[in-house]
Coordinates of C-alpha atoms in Angstrom, one line a residue:
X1 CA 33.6 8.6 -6.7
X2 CA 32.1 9.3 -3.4
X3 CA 32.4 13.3 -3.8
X4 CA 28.6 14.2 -4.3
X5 CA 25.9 12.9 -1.9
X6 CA 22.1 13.9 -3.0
X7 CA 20.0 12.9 0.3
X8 CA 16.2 12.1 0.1
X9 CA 14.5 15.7 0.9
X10 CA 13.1 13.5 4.0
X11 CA 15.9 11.8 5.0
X12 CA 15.2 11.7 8.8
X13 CA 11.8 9.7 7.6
X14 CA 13.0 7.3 5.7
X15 CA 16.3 6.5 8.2
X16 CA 14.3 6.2 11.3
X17 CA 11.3 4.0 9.4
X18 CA 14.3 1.8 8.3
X19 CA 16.2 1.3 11.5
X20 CA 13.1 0.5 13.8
X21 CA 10.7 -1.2 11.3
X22 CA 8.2 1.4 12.1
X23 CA 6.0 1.9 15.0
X24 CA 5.2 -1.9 15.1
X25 CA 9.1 -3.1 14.8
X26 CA 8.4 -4.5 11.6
X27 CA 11.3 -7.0 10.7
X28 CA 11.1 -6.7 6.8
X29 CA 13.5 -6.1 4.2
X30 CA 14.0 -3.2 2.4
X31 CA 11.6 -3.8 -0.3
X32 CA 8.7 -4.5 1.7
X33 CA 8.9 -1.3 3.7
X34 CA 9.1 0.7 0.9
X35 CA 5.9 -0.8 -0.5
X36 CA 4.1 0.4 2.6
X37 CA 5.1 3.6 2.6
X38 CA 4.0 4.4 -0.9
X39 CA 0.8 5.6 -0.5
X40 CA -1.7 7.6 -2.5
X41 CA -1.5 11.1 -2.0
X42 CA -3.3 14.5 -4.2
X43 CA -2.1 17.9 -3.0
X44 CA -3.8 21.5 -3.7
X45 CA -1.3 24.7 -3.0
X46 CA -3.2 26.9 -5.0
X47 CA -6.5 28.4 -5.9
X48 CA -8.0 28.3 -1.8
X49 CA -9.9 30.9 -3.4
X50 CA -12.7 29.0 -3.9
X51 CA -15.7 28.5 -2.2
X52 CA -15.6 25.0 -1.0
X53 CA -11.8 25.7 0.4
X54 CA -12.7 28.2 1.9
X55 CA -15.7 27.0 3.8
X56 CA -12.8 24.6 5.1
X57 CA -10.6 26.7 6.4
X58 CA -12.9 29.3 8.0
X59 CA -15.4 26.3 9.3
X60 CA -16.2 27.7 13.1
X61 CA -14.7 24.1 14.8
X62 CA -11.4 24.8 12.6
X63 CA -11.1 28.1 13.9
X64 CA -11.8 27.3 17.1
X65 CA -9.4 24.2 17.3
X66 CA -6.7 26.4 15.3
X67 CA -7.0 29.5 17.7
X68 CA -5.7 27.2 20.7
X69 CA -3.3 25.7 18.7
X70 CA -2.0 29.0 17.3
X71 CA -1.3 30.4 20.7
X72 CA -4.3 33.4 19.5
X73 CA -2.9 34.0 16.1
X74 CA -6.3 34.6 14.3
X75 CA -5.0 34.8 10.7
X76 CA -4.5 31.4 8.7
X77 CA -2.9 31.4 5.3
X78 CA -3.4 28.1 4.0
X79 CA -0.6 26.0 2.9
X80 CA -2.0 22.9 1.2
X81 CA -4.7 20.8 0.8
X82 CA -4.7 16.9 0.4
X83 CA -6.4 14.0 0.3
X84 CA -4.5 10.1 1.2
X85 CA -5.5 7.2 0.1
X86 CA -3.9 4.3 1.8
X87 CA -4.7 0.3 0.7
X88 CA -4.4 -2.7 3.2
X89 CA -0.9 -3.1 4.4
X90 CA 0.0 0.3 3.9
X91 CA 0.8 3.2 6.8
X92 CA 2.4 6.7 6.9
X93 CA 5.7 6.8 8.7
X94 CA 6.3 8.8 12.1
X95 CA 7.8 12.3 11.0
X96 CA 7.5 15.9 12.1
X97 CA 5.8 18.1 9.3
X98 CA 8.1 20.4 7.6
X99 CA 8.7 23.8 9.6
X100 CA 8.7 27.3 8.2
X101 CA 10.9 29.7 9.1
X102 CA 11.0 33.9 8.2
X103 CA 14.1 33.3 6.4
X104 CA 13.9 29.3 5.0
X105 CA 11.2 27.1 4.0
X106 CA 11.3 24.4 2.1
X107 CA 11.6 25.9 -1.2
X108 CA 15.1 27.2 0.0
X109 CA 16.5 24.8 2.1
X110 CA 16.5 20.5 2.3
X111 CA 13.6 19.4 4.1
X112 CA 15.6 17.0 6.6
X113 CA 17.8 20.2 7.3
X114 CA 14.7 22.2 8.0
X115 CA 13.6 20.1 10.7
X116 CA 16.4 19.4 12.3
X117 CA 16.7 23.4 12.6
X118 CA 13.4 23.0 14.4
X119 CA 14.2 20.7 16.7
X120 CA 17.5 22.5 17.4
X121 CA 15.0 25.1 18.9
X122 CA 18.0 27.9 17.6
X123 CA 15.3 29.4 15.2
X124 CA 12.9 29.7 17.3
X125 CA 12.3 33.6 16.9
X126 CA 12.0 33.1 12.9
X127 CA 9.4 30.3 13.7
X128 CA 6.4 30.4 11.8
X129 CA 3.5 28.3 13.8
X130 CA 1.1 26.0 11.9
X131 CA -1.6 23.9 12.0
X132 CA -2.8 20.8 10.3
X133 CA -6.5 19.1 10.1
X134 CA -7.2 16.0 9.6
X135 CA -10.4 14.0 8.6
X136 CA -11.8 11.0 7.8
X137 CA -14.0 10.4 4.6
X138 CA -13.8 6.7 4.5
X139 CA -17.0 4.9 5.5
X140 CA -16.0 1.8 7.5
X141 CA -16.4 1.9 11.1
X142 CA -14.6 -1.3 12.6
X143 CA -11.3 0.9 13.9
X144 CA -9.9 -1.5 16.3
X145 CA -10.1 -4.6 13.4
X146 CA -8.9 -2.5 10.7
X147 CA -6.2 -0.1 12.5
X148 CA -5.1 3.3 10.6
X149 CA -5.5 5.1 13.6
X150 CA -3.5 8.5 14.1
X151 CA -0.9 8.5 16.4
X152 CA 1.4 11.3 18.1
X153 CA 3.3 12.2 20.8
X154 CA 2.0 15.5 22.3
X155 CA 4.7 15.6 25.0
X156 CA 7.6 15.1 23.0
X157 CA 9.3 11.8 21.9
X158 CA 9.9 11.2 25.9
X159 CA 6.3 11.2 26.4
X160 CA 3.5 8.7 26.4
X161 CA 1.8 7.6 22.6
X162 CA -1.8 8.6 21.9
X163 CA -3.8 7.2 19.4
X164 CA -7.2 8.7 17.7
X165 CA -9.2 6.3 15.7
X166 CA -9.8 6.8 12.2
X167 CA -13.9 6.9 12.7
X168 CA -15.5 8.8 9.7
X169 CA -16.7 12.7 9.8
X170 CA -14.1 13.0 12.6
X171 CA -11.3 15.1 12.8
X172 CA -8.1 16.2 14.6
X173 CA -5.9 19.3 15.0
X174 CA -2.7 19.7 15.7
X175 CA 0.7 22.0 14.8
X176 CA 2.3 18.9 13.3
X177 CA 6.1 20.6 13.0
X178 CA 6.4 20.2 16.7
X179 CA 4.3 17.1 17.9
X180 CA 5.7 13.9 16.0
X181 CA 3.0 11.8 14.2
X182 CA 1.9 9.6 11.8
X183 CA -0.7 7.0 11.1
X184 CA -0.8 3.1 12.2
X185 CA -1.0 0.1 10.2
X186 CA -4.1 0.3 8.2
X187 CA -5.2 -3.6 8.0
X188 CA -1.6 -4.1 9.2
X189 CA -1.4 -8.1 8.8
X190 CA -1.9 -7.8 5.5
X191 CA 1.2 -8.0 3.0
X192 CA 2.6 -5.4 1.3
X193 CA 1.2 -4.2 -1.6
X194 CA 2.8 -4.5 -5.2
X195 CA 4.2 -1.3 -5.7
X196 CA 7.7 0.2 -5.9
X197 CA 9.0 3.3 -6.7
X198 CA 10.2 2.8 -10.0
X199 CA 8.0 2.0 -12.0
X200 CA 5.6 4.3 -10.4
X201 CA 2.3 3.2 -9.4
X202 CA -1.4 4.9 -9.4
X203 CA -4.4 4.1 -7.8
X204 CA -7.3 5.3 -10.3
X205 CA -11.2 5.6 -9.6
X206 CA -13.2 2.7 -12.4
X207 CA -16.3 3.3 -11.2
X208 CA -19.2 1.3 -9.9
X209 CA -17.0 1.8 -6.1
X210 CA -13.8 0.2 -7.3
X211 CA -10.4 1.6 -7.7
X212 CA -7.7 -0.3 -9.7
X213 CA -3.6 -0.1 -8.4
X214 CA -2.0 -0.2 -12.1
X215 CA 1.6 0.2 -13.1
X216 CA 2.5 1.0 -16.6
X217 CA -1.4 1.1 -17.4
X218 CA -1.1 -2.6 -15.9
X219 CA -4.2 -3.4 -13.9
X220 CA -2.5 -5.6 -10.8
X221 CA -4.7 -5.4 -7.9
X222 CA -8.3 -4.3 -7.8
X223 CA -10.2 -2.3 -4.3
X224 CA -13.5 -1.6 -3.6
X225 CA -13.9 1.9 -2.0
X226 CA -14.7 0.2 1.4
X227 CA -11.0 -1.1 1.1
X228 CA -9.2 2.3 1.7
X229 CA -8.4 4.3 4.1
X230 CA -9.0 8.1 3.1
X231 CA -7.9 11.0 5.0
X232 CA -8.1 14.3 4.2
X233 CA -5.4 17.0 5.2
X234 CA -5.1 20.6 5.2
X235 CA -2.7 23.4 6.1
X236 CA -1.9 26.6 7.3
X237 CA 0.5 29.2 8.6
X238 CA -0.8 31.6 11.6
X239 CA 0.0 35.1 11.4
X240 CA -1.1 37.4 14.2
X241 CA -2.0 39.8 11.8
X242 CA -2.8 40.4 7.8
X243 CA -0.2 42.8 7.7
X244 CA 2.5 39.9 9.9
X245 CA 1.6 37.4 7.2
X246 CA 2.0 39.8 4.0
X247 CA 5.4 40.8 5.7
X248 CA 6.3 37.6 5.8
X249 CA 5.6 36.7 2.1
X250 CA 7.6 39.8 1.1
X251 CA 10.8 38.5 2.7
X252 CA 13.0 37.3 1.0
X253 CA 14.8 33.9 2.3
X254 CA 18.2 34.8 2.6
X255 CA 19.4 31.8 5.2
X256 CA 21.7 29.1 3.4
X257 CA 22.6 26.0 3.6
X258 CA 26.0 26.6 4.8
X259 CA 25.2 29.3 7.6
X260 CA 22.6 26.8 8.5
X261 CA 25.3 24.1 8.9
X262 CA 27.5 25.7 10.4
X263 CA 25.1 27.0 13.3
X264 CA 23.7 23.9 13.8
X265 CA 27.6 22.7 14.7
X266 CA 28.3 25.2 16.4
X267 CA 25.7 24.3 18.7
X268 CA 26.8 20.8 18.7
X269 CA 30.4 21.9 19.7
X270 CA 29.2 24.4 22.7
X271 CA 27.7 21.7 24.0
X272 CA 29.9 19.2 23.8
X273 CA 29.0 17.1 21.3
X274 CA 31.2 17.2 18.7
X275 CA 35.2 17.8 18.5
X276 CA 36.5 21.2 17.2
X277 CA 39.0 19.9 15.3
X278 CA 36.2 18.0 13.4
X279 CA 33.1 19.2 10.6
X280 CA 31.4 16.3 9.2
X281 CA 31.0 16.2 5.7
X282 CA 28.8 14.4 3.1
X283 CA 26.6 11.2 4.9
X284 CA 28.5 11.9 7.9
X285 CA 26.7 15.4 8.2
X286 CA 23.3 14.3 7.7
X287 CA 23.5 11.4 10.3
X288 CA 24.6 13.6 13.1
X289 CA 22.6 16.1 12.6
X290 CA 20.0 13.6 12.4
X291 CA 21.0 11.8 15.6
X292 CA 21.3 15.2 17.3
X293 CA 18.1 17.1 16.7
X294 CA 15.6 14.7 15.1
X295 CA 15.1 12.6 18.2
X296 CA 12.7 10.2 17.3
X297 CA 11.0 8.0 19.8
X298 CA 12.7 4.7 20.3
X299 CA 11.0 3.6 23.1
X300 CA 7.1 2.9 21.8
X301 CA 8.2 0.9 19.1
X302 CA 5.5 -2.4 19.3
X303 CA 8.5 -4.9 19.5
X304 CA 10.5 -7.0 21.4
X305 CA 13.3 -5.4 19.5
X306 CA 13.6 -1.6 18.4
X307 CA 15.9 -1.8 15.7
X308 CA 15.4 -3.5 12.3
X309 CA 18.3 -6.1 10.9
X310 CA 16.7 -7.0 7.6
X311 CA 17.3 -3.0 6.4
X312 CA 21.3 -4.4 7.0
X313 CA 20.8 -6.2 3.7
X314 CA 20.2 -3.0 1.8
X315 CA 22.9 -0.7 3.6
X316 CA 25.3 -4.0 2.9
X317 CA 25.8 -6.0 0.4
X318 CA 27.8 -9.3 1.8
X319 CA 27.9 -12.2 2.3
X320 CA 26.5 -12.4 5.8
X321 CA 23.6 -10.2 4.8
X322 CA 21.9 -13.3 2.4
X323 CA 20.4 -15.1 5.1
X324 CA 18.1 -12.4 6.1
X325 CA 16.8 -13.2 2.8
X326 CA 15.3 -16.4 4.3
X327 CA 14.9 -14.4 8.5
X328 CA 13.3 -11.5 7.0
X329 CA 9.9 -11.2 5.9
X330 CA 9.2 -10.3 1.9

């Protein structure tokens, strides 16, 4: 009856991906796009205790890179560790990585929500800075055939693209809740793979370099190991101090959704950018919030055309919307 709406926790991700096609202007429907985003992902948030994490995070070119990034906050408490596989045809979307703030993370609050808060810039004295590695444990070296490369926007969505390659024992560091990113095309030309997200898929290591995609148990596609693309990613807070970050995990995160809301339209009223005889509710909320604050570059999209029509077959369901069935790519 139209009374409850349950968003996707990255609901800014997903929207923009669908609208432009990605940062190649894909024209695909729904199904499709979806297929590409599904990649293979293994996270740690525990147990950095041990020896091997730790050598990570305390490496001397980590610490280096993460001191500049941290604006001088020396002390890193680590967030997550993961590693990504991708297979041909897949990519990650362009997104923000979720923000922490002293009262809200993203244990308390939606993640879409959460980063629009940062991009409002009205939290920015509960801010917590972070900083995210990535490397490369893949073995190919064609990068220009093959794509993958990471790409991001270190002057805002305004700015210029950069791209960095995704050559093996490399890495890059960056505070990815404030510079938008993501990763290209890996073997872009390729069609989507067959996955879905229901049933779920899994991409499992055979042996003897070869990994099988199955669904169900159902062996459907088989990839060597020089097939993927394999990242691996880690996190952390900075804390100028031991005694800032143990202050910080004693608080207690007391900001709601509700205040939240309401601040964030407040600010949108102030400025002129919404009625004050009017609050949003339900879809309505999330899309203007989301057209507000999580401003997404447009402009770099690799198309003719920045926008996406085949996703019009998903959002509706008439008549006019079958012959993208036969305009749109499968």
């Amino acid at each position: 009856n139209k009374t409850l709406c349950v968003f996707p926790s990255r609901l800014d991700v997903g929207k923009h991906f669908m609208t432009t096609g990605g940062i190649s202007g894909r024209k695909e429907l729904y199904e499709s796009l979806v297929a590409r985003l599904l990649g293979f992902f293994g996270f740690v948030f525990d147990n950095f205790d041990s020896p091997e994490l730790q050598a990570l995070f305390r490496s001397p070119a980590y610490v280096d890179a993460a001191n500049q990034v941290c604006e001088g906050r020396t002390v890193f408490d680590p967030i997550q560790l993961g590693i990504i596989l991708l297979v041909p045809g897949q990519e990650v979307p362009m997104h923000w990585d979720v923000p922490w703030f002293t009262h809200a993370t993203r244990f308390s609050l939606p993640q879409w929500l959460l980063v629009a808060m940062e991009r409002s810039g009205l939290w920015s004295d509960e801010r917590i800075p972070q900083i995210q590695g990535v490397a490369y444990l893949h073995n190919w070296t064609d990068t220009d055939a093959r794509g993958g490369g990471f790409y991001y926007f270190p002057d805002g969505s305004c700015g210029p693209e950069r791209v960095v390659p995704a050559k093996p024992n490399t890495a890059l560091v960056l505070d990815g809740s404030v510079v938008v990113h993501g990763v290209e095309p890996y073997l872009g030309e390729r069609p989507a793979p067959p996955v879905s997200k229901q049933p779920p898929s899994e991409l499992v290591y055979k042996g003897n370099d070869t990994w099988a995609l199955r669904v169900r148990g159902k062996e459907i596609a088989s990839y060597s190991h020089d097939d993927l693309r394999i990242s691996l990613v880690w996190r952390a807070r900075c804390f100028a101090s031991e005694e800032e970050r143990d202050k910080w995990h004693a608080t207690e995160r007391t900001l709601t959704v509700d205040e939240a809301v309401s601040r964030l339209l407040a600010d949108l009223r102030r400025r002129g950018r919404l009625p004050e005889n009017h609050t949003p509710t339900g879809s309505e909320l999330a899309t203007t919030l989301l057209r507000e604050y999580a401003d997404y570059p447009i402009h770099v999209t690799r198309s003719w055309m920045p926008f996406n029509p085949c996703a019009l077959e998903r959002l509706h369901n008439g008549w006019w919307t079958a012959p993208l069935r036969w305009l749109c790519r499968q």
